[in-house]
Short mmCIF file of C-alpha atoms in Angstrom, two decimals:
data_model
loop_
_atom_site.label_atom_id
_atom_site.label_comp_id
_atom_site.label_asym_id
_atom_site.label_seq_id
_atom_site.Cartn_x
_atom_site.Cartn_y
_atom_site.Cartn_z
CA UNK A 1 17.23 30.47 -0.13
CA UNK A 2 14.60 29.59 -2.57
CA UNK A 3 11.18 28.02 -1.46
CA UNK A 4 11.99 24.76 -3.08
CA UNK A 5 15.16 24.37 -0.55
CA UNK A 6 12.87 25.32 2.42
CA UNK A 7 10.21 22.92 1.61
CA UNK A 8 12.91 20.00 1.22
CA UNK A 9 14.85 21.20 4.45
CA UNK A 10 11.60 21.14 6.41
CA UNK A 11 10.66 17.76 4.86
CA UNK A 12 13.74 16.01 6.17
CA UNK A 13 13.35 17.63 9.39
CA UNK A 14 9.64 16.79 10.12
CA UNK A 15 10.98 13.29 8.90
CA UNK A 16 13.73 13.07 11.46
CA UNK A 17 11.76 14.54 14.22
CA UNK A 18 8.74 11.91 13.57
CA UNK A 19 11.43 9.02 13.34
CA UNK A 20 13.13 10.08 16.75
CA UNK A 21 10.17 11.44 18.71
CA UNK A 22 6.77 9.77 19.52
CA UNK A 23 4.52 12.33 17.71
CA UNK A 24 2.52 11.46 14.94
CA UNK A 25 4.41 12.70 11.72
CA UNK A 26 1.04 13.88 10.52
CA UNK A 27 0.73 16.40 13.02
CA UNK A 28 4.34 17.49 12.43
CA UNK A 29 3.43 17.59 8.81
CA UNK A 30 0.71 19.85 9.47
CA UNK A 31 2.93 22.28 11.49
CA UNK A 32 5.44 22.33 8.43
CA UNK A 33 2.94 23.06 5.93
CA UNK A 34 1.58 25.83 7.83
CA UNK A 35 4.82 27.54 8.39
CA UNK A 36 6.48 26.80 4.88
CA UNK A 37 3.12 27.57 3.47
CA UNK A 38 2.62 30.98 5.13
CA UNK A 39 6.39 32.24 5.21
CA UNK A 40 8.19 30.56 2.42
CA UNK A 41 5.31 30.39 -0.10
CA UNK A 42 2.96 33.12 1.07
CA UNK A 43 -0.08 30.99 1.10
CA UNK A 44 -3.39 31.53 2.86
CA UNK A 45 -4.38 28.91 5.23
CA UNK A 46 -7.60 28.18 2.82
CA UNK A 47 -4.67 27.47 0.19
CA UNK A 48 -2.58 25.28 2.55
CA UNK A 49 -5.58 23.05 3.74
CA UNK A 50 -6.55 22.79 -0.06
CA UNK A 51 -3.89 20.00 -0.12
CA UNK A 52 -5.59 17.69 2.12
CA UNK A 53 -6.60 14.57 0.21
CA UNK A 54 -10.20 14.30 0.85
CA UNK A 55 -10.44 11.18 -1.33
CA UNK A 56 -7.69 9.56 0.54
CA UNK A 57 -8.99 10.47 4.06
CA UNK A 58 -12.64 9.25 3.19
CA UNK A 59 -11.04 5.91 1.75
CA UNK A 60 -9.17 5.11 5.08
CA UNK A 61 -12.41 5.97 7.17
CA UNK A 62 -14.81 4.30 5.15
CA UNK A 63 -12.76 0.99 4.69
CA UNK A 64 -11.56 0.48 8.28
CA UNK A 65 -15.27 1.14 9.25
CA UNK A 66 -16.56 -1.39 7.30
CA UNK A 67 -14.11 -3.93 7.85
CA UNK A 68 -14.53 -3.24 11.65
CA UNK A 69 -18.08 -4.32 11.21
CA UNK A 70 -16.79 -7.55 9.41
CA UNK A 71 -14.45 -8.44 12.10
CA UNK A 72 -17.11 -7.78 14.60
CA UNK A 73 -19.54 -10.16 12.96
CA UNK A 74 -17.10 -12.92 12.09
CA UNK A 75 -17.32 -12.27 8.32
CA UNK A 76 -13.43 -11.65 7.93
CA UNK A 77 -12.84 -14.93 9.71
CA UNK A 78 -15.26 -16.39 7.16
CA UNK A 79 -13.20 -15.09 4.44
CA UNK A 80 -9.77 -16.26 5.80
CA UNK A 81 -11.07 -19.64 6.42
CA UNK A 82 -12.61 -20.05 3.00
CA UNK A 83 -9.41 -18.99 1.28
CA UNK A 84 -7.33 -21.50 3.27
CA UNK A 85 -9.84 -24.10 1.99
CA UNK A 86 -9.17 -22.89 -1.76
CA UNK A 87 -5.37 -23.61 -1.33
CA UNK A 88 -5.87 -26.98 0.41
CA UNK A 89 -4.61 -25.72 3.78
CA UNK A 90 -1.19 -24.86 2.27
CA UNK A 91 -0.24 -22.03 4.56
CA UNK A 92 2.63 -20.86 2.45
CA UNK A 93 0.59 -20.20 -0.68
CA UNK A 94 -1.53 -17.77 1.22
CA UNK A 95 0.70 -14.59 0.52
CA UNK A 96 1.05 -15.64 -3.06
CA UNK A 97 -2.60 -15.90 -3.34
CA UNK A 98 -3.07 -12.38 -2.13
CA UNK A 99 -0.16 -11.21 -4.38
CA UNK A 100 -1.67 -12.66 -7.20
CA UNK A 101 -5.21 -11.49 -6.83
CA UNK A 102 -4.16 -8.05 -6.06
CA UNK A 103 -1.76 -7.81 -9.08
CA UNK A 104 -5.12 -9.04 -11.24
CA UNK A 105 -7.12 -6.47 -9.88
CA UNK A 106 -4.82 -3.65 -10.87
CA UNK A 107 -3.93 -5.17 -14.11
CA UNK A 108 -7.72 -5.09 -15.12
CA UNK A 109 -7.68 -1.47 -14.34
CA UNK A 110 -8.50 -1.11 -10.60
CA UNK A 111 -6.80 1.82 -8.68
CA UNK A 112 -4.07 0.54 -6.61
CA UNK A 113 -5.56 2.05 -3.67
CA UNK A 114 -8.72 0.35 -4.15
CA UNK A 115 -7.15 -3.02 -4.70
CA UNK A 116 -5.49 -2.87 -1.34
CA UNK A 117 -8.20 -1.43 0.56
CA UNK A 118 -10.37 -4.63 -0.81
CA UNK A 119 -7.61 -7.30 -0.26
CA UNK A 120 -5.57 -5.82 2.49
CA UNK A 121 -7.81 -6.27 5.34
CA UNK A 122 -8.58 -9.97 4.23
CA UNK A 123 -4.93 -10.76 3.89
CA UNK A 124 -3.98 -9.27 7.03
CA UNK A 125 -6.79 -11.32 8.96
CA UNK A 126 -4.84 -14.28 7.60
CA UNK A 127 -1.71 -13.06 9.14
CA UNK A 128 -3.25 -12.63 12.42
CA UNK A 129 -4.92 -15.95 12.72
CA UNK A 130 -2.19 -18.28 11.38
CA UNK A 131 0.88 -16.37 12.65
CA UNK A 132 2.00 -15.29 9.23
CA UNK A 133 4.46 -12.32 9.72
CA UNK A 134 1.94 -9.28 9.36
CA UNK A 135 4.84 -7.25 7.32
CA UNK A 136 5.30 -9.69 5.00
CA UNK A 137 1.54 -10.10 4.03
CA UNK A 138 0.75 -6.40 4.17
CA UNK A 139 3.85 -5.64 1.89
CA UNK A 140 2.70 -8.72 -0.40
CA UNK A 141 -0.45 -6.79 -1.11
CA UNK A 142 1.30 -3.63 -2.02
CA UNK A 143 3.84 -5.16 -4.08
CA UNK A 144 1.27 -7.28 -6.00
CA UNK A 145 -0.54 -3.92 -6.60
CA UNK A 146 2.49 -2.12 -7.88
CA UNK A 147 3.24 -5.69 -9.94
CA UNK A 148 -0.05 -5.47 -12.18
CA UNK A 149 -0.43 -1.84 -12.04
CA UNK A 150 1.58 -0.86 -15.28
CA UNK A 151 -0.44 -3.03 -17.82
CA UNK A 152 -1.67 -1.39 -20.84
CA UNK A 153 -5.33 -0.90 -19.51
CA UNK A 154 -4.41 0.01 -15.88
CA UNK A 155 -4.25 3.25 -14.54
CA UNK A 156 -0.50 3.70 -14.09
CA UNK A 157 -0.20 1.97 -17.54
CA UNK A 158 -2.52 4.46 -19.43
CA UNK A 159 -0.96 7.34 -17.59
CA UNK A 160 2.80 6.37 -18.46
CA UNK A 161 2.27 5.23 -21.96
CA UNK A 162 0.03 8.44 -22.83
CA UNK A 163 2.71 10.83 -21.26
CA UNK A 164 5.48 9.11 -23.45
CA UNK A 165 3.62 9.48 -26.55
CA UNK A 166 3.04 13.30 -25.58
CA UNK A 167 6.46 13.97 -25.19
CA UNK A 168 7.41 12.18 -28.41
CA UNK A 169 8.89 8.97 -26.95
CA UNK A 170 7.95 5.61 -28.33
CA UNK A 171 5.33 3.89 -26.29
CA UNK A 172 6.47 0.56 -24.95
CA UNK A 173 3.54 -0.64 -22.88
CA UNK A 174 4.77 -4.30 -22.53
CA UNK A 175 8.18 -3.34 -21.69
CA UNK A 176 7.12 -1.07 -18.65
CA UNK A 177 4.65 -3.85 -17.53
CA UNK A 178 6.80 -6.79 -17.49
CA UNK A 179 9.49 -4.99 -16.08
CA UNK A 180 7.29 -3.82 -13.04
CA UNK A 181 5.75 -7.08 -12.62
CA UNK A 182 9.39 -8.81 -12.59
CA UNK A 183 10.73 -6.37 -10.01
CA UNK A 184 7.78 -6.69 -7.49
CA UNK A 185 7.77 -10.51 -7.88
CA UNK A 186 11.66 -10.24 -6.99
CA UNK A 187 11.02 -8.22 -3.82
CA UNK A 188 8.10 -10.27 -2.66
CA UNK A 189 10.53 -13.37 -3.05
CA UNK A 190 12.90 -11.81 -1.20
CA UNK A 191 10.41 -10.86 1.63
CA UNK A 192 8.90 -14.30 1.71
CA UNK A 193 12.65 -16.20 2.59
CA UNK A 194 13.56 -13.29 4.89
CA UNK A 195 10.48 -13.09 7.00
CA UNK A 196 9.69 -16.75 7.83
CA UNK A 197 8.08 -18.21 4.47
CA UNK A 198 10.50 -21.02 4.58
CA UNK A 199 9.06 -22.09 7.93
CA UNK A 200 5.53 -21.89 6.58
CA UNK A 201 6.08 -24.35 3.77
CA UNK A 202 6.06 -27.03 6.20
CA UNK A 203 2.52 -25.98 7.72
CA UNK A 204 -0.95 -27.42 6.98
CA UNK A 205 -4.21 -26.22 8.09
CA UNK A 206 -6.90 -29.04 7.66
CA UNK A 207 -9.67 -27.47 5.53
CA UNK A 208 -12.36 -28.64 8.07
CA UNK A 209 -10.58 -27.00 10.79
CA UNK A 210 -10.57 -23.94 8.61
CA UNK A 211 -14.22 -23.74 8.86
CA UNK A 212 -14.37 -24.26 12.40
CA UNK A 213 -11.74 -21.13 13.07
CA UNK A 214 -14.29 -19.22 10.96
CA UNK A 215 -16.73 -19.34 13.95
CA UNK A 216 -14.29 -19.13 16.52
CA UNK A 217 -13.59 -22.94 16.86
CA UNK A 218 -9.74 -23.74 17.33
CA UNK A 219 -8.08 -25.24 14.44
CA UNK A 220 -5.15 -27.20 13.87
CA UNK A 221 -1.67 -26.61 12.09
CA UNK A 222 0.52 -29.51 10.89
CA UNK A 223 4.14 -28.89 10.80
CA UNK A 224 6.48 -31.31 9.26
CA UNK A 225 3.89 -33.88 9.31
CA UNK A 226 3.52 -33.41 13.11
CA UNK A 227 -0.23 -32.34 13.91
CA UNK A 228 -0.10 -29.69 16.88
CA UNK A 229 -2.61 -27.14 18.11
CA UNK A 230 -2.51 -24.01 16.11
CA UNK A 231 -0.34 -21.49 17.99
CA UNK A 232 -2.77 -18.93 19.87
CA UNK A 233 -5.65 -20.80 18.81
CA UNK A 234 -6.22 -23.32 22.03
CA UNK A 235 -7.32 -26.72 21.78
CA UNK A 236 -8.95 -28.56 18.87
CA UNK A 237 -12.26 -28.97 17.85
CA UNK A 238 -13.75 -32.09 16.44
CA UNK A 239 -12.80 -32.84 12.84
CA UNK A 240 -15.61 -32.26 10.64
CA UNK A 241 -17.29 -29.29 12.37
CA UNK A 242 -18.82 -27.06 9.86
CA UNK A 243 -20.72 -24.21 11.40
CA UNK A 244 -23.29 -22.31 9.32
CA UNK A 245 -23.31 -18.64 7.80
CA UNK A 246 -25.05 -16.26 9.57
CA UNK A 247 -27.34 -13.96 7.92
CA UNK A 248 -25.26 -10.70 8.94
CA UNK A 249 -22.19 -12.65 7.44
CA UNK A 250 -24.22 -12.96 3.78
CA UNK A 251 -25.22 -9.56 4.04
CA UNK A 252 -21.68 -8.35 4.71
CA UNK A 253 -20.11 -10.46 1.67
CA UNK A 254 -22.90 -8.89 -0.24
CA UNK A 255 -21.69 -5.41 0.71
CA UNK A 256 -18.01 -6.24 -0.10
CA UNK A 257 -19.10 -7.42 -3.67
CA UNK A 258 -21.29 -4.26 -4.26
CA UNK A 259 -18.69 -2.03 -2.78
CA UNK A 260 -15.77 -3.76 -4.96
CA UNK A 261 -18.14 -3.57 -8.18
CA UNK A 262 -18.94 0.16 -7.82
CA UNK A 263 -14.89 0.77 -7.14
CA UNK A 264 -13.62 -1.34 -9.73
CA UNK A 265 -16.25 -1.37 -12.60
CA UNK A 266 -18.04 1.99 -12.27
CA UNK A 267 -14.96 4.09 -11.27
CA UNK A 268 -16.83 5.40 -8.00
CA UNK A 269 -15.01 6.69 -4.69
CA UNK A 270 -14.54 3.29 -2.54
CA UNK A 271 -14.57 5.58 0.39
CA UNK A 272 -17.89 6.54 -0.22
CA UNK A 273 -19.31 3.23 -1.29
CA UNK A 274 -17.40 1.67 1.74
CA UNK A 275 -18.95 4.11 4.27
CA UNK A 276 -22.34 3.65 2.87
CA UNK A 277 -22.33 0.11 3.06
CA UNK A 278 -20.70 -0.03 6.60
CA UNK A 279 -23.83 2.50 7.90
CA UNK A 280 -26.29 0.26 6.57
CA UNK A 281 -24.85 -2.88 8.15
CA UNK A 282 -24.50 -0.93 11.53
CA UNK A 283 -28.21 0.30 10.98
CA UNK A 284 -29.54 -3.48 10.52
CA UNK A 285 -27.36 -4.18 14.03
CA UNK A 286 -26.98 -1.05 15.73
CA UNK A 287 -26.42 -2.88 19.31
CA UNK A 288 -23.82 -5.07 17.96
CA UNK A 289 -21.71 -2.42 15.97
CA UNK A 290 -22.03 0.55 18.26
CA UNK A 291 -18.54 0.62 18.93
CA UNK A 292 -17.24 -0.03 15.33
CA UNK A 293 -16.66 3.71 14.72
CA UNK A 294 -13.84 3.65 17.62
CA UNK A 295 -12.09 1.03 15.22
CA UNK A 296 -11.73 3.32 12.60
CA UNK A 297 -8.06 3.83 12.20
CA UNK A 298 -7.86 7.65 13.32
CA UNK A 299 -4.36 7.85 14.04
CA UNK A 300 -3.60 6.81 10.57
CA UNK A 301 -6.15 9.41 9.14
CA UNK A 302 -4.10 12.01 11.04
CA UNK A 303 -0.84 10.78 9.42
CA UNK A 304 -2.06 10.75 6.05
CA UNK A 305 -4.18 13.87 6.15
CA UNK A 306 -0.75 15.81 7.36
CA UNK A 307 1.81 14.05 5.25
CA UNK A 308 -0.69 14.63 1.76
CA UNK A 309 -0.92 18.30 2.91
CA UNK A 310 2.65 18.89 3.12
CA UNK A 311 3.28 16.98 -0.16
CA UNK A 312 1.21 19.97 -1.71
CA UNK A 313 3.21 22.37 -0.19
CA UNK A 314 6.26 20.61 -1.66
CA UNK A 315 5.04 20.57 -5.18
CA UNK A 316 3.79 24.12 -4.73
CA UNK A 317 7.36 25.00 -3.99
CA UNK A 318 8.61 23.49 -7.20
CA UNK A 319 10.93 21.31 -5.18
CA UNK A 320 10.43 18.00 -7.39
CA UNK A 321 10.86 20.32 -10.63
CA UNK A 322 14.06 21.99 -9.14
CA UNK A 323 15.71 18.68 -8.21
CA UNK A 324 14.66 17.01 -11.43
CA UNK A 325 15.92 19.77 -13.93
CA UNK A 326 19.22 19.89 -12.13
CA UNK A 327 19.55 15.98 -12.48
CA UNK A 328 18.71 16.69 -16.22
CA UNK A 329 21.55 19.07 -16.45
CA UNK A 330 24.28 17.21 -14.99
CA UNK A 331 27.07 15.90 -17.54
CA UNK A 332 26.64 12.10 -17.41
CA UNK A 333 23.35 11.06 -18.31
CA UNK A 334 23.24 7.93 -16.66
CA UNK A 335 24.05 9.70 -13.25
CA UNK A 336 21.37 12.22 -14.02
CA UNK A 337 19.01 8.97 -14.66
CA UNK A 338 19.97 7.73 -11.29
CA UNK A 339 19.33 11.24 -9.40
CA UNK A 340 15.58 11.17 -11.11
CA UNK A 341 15.04 7.49 -9.96
CA UNK A 342 15.78 8.81 -6.41
CA UNK A 343 13.63 11.89 -6.76
CA UNK A 344 10.91 9.62 -7.89
CA UNK A 345 11.28 7.27 -5.24
CA UNK A 346 11.46 9.88 -2.26
CA UNK A 347 8.83 12.19 -3.42
CA UNK A 348 6.13 9.56 -4.13
CA UNK A 349 7.00 7.84 -0.46
CA UNK A 350 5.01 10.79 0.66
CA UNK A 351 2.98 11.91 -2.31
CA UNK A 352 0.77 10.56 -5.06
CA UNK A 353 2.66 8.20 -7.52
CA UNK A 354 -0.46 9.15 -10.16
CA UNK A 355 0.41 12.75 -9.77
CA UNK A 356 4.21 12.33 -9.86
CA UNK A 357 4.37 10.35 -12.98
CA UNK A 358 2.84 13.27 -15.51
CA UNK A 359 5.65 15.50 -13.72
CA UNK A 360 8.96 13.41 -13.78
CA UNK A 361 8.81 11.40 -17.11
CA UNK A 362 8.84 14.84 -19.20
CA UNK A 363 11.83 15.99 -17.32
CA UNK A 364 13.37 12.85 -18.41
CA UNK A 365 13.38 13.62 -21.87
CA UNK A 366 16.46 15.60 -22.25
CA UNK A 367 18.39 12.96 -20.85
CA UNK A 368 16.96 10.56 -23.26
CA UNK A 369 17.63 12.55 -26.56
CA UNK A 370 21.18 13.50 -25.48
CA UNK A 371 22.43 10.71 -23.67
CA UNK A 372 21.72 7.73 -25.90
CA UNK A 373 19.39 6.14 -23.03
CA UNK A 374 16.62 3.79 -23.87
CA UNK A 375 13.37 5.27 -23.67
CA UNK A 376 11.31 2.18 -22.49
CA UNK A 377 14.03 0.97 -19.96
CA UNK A 378 14.60 4.57 -18.67
CA UNK A 379 10.99 5.21 -18.12
CA UNK A 380 10.49 1.72 -16.97
CA UNK A 381 13.23 2.54 -14.17
CA UNK A 382 11.64 6.05 -13.22
CA UNK A 383 8.08 4.20 -13.07
CA UNK A 384 9.19 1.37 -10.99
CA UNK A 385 11.21 3.52 -8.55
CA UNK A 386 7.99 5.94 -8.18
CA UNK A 387 5.81 3.19 -7.20
CA UNK A 388 7.61 0.41 -5.21
CA UNK A 389 7.84 2.83 -2.46
CA UNK A 390 4.23 2.60 -2.12
CA UNK A 391 5.00 0.52 0.83
CA UNK A 392 5.69 3.65 2.75
CA UNK A 393 3.25 4.07 5.63
CA UNK A 394 2.81 7.79 4.28
CA UNK A 395 1.38 6.44 1.11
CA UNK A 396 -2.26 5.50 0.30
CA UNK A 397 -1.39 1.75 -0.10
CA UNK A 398 1.25 1.49 3.23
CA UNK A 399 -1.59 3.37 5.07
CA UNK A 400 -4.26 0.94 4.34
CA UNK A 401 -1.75 -1.78 5.55
CA UNK A 402 -1.01 -0.13 8.62
CA UNK A 403 -4.83 0.57 9.10
CA UNK A 404 -5.72 -3.07 9.02
CA UNK A 405 -3.20 -4.21 11.03
CA UNK A 406 -3.97 -7.69 12.65
CA UNK A 407 -4.54 -7.34 16.62
CA UNK A 408 -1.35 -9.63 17.21
CA UNK A 409 0.80 -6.57 16.52
CA UNK A 410 0.78 -3.08 18.16
CA UNK A 411 0.20 -0.19 16.14
CA UNK A 412 3.59 1.34 17.09
CA UNK A 413 5.54 -1.72 16.26
CA UNK A 414 4.00 -2.45 12.96
CA UNK A 415 4.47 1.34 11.90
CA UNK A 416 8.07 1.04 12.88
CA UNK A 417 8.37 -2.33 10.67
CA UNK A 418 6.49 -0.47 7.72
CA UNK A 419 8.58 2.64 8.02
CA UNK A 420 11.96 0.45 8.26
CA UNK A 421 11.28 -1.44 5.22
CA UNK A 422 10.11 1.37 3.30
CA UNK A 423 13.36 3.33 3.91
CA UNK A 424 15.28 0.24 2.85
CA UNK A 425 12.89 0.16 -0.17
CA UNK A 426 13.70 3.96 -1.00
CA UNK A 427 17.55 3.90 -0.24
CA UNK A 428 17.95 0.54 -2.17
CA UNK A 429 15.32 0.21 -4.54
CA UNK A 430 16.11 2.99 -7.24
CA UNK A 431 19.80 2.14 -7.23
CA UNK A 432 19.10 -1.53 -8.22
CA UNK A 433 16.10 -0.41 -10.70
CA UNK A 434 18.82 2.07 -12.22
CA UNK A 435 21.41 -0.53 -12.03
CA UNK A 436 19.36 -3.39 -13.86
CA UNK A 437 17.76 -1.32 -16.62
CA UNK A 438 19.63 1.93 -17.25
CA UNK A 439 23.43 1.37 -16.62
CA UNK A 440 24.10 -1.43 -18.79
CA UNK A 441 22.94 0.80 -21.87
CA UNK A 442 20.72 -2.05 -23.20
#
């Protein structure tokens, strides 16, 4: 049995074990990486550990540390209430605002994880305070990031279009961008109605009460024209109360802006920027934030560290190329295209989409040349299949949503919800995208 098969079988085994047993899948992934790396690939332990994504780990630690401080000093509540005021208290619009803002950031060139790291904690803060389904809110952020992620000036878009040109395929920037945006909008719409969005349409939050909520003063929700106390918020404060913004909240907001600018416009590591900002804020109020370090999502860090290590083992074993080449060798071009869409979806659910796209697109060239398949639509199907699965808790974006879960839901329950949704996306997403873009033979 070749190493590519060993790596695939071990991947399936660790996924099944992590799903059935109450064991962090990151720990299982480390075990699998060690055993497969040593005995199937003859790698040294140093080579195995080289697969750890230090960038991703630092991003998780830095961002969750910074937002722990922001939660402690009330800045997150302040942002939440201000955004509610901006949408006129229409609770149903909040998820769409988060989708749009995240899509805009990635369309302008922001890395998808950076945009999710900035918007995710704020969006989930909304979910926690206003009883919006946290799964819906978190996935709206991820789908927004992926929806804007293939614009001609974005990271995904630049990689995809350059790889197409390098392999003699006609670049189709707008086709890839528009199809990705439409697919993610459709998925967000399905989530909205499946996870309680219809009920949110009748809810209104008085903008003045939103300001009260920023200071921890209970607010009101208006459902179907009947004013009732906001669930979980207690009694109603006097209308018109507008608490002031504290100095530490202003400093935290300034830190957010600086971190965003460093990550988005200067292309610097958001993990370094976040942990630097968090350290400065903690130093200014050491007694208030002495326990913030404990609020870092350490179980999520272990999960992502282990899985990213095993993803490198999978690539070293040549498993993606093995399956892709097999698909390209199938007699029916359309069936081979479907297999490649699933390869992209399954692998990307555990590994980097950015790293996968330059690998999987060249594999599709024989199918495009010999099968009469539209290059633009086939590459669009591959790109979408390889990125919509970033809702997975094992990917950077999904892990960020898990790490910033609202306190109203336990980590185990939220993890299972994200995992369940990602399984549905991995199983159904590539098939639907293939059916819409490749099968008709446009």
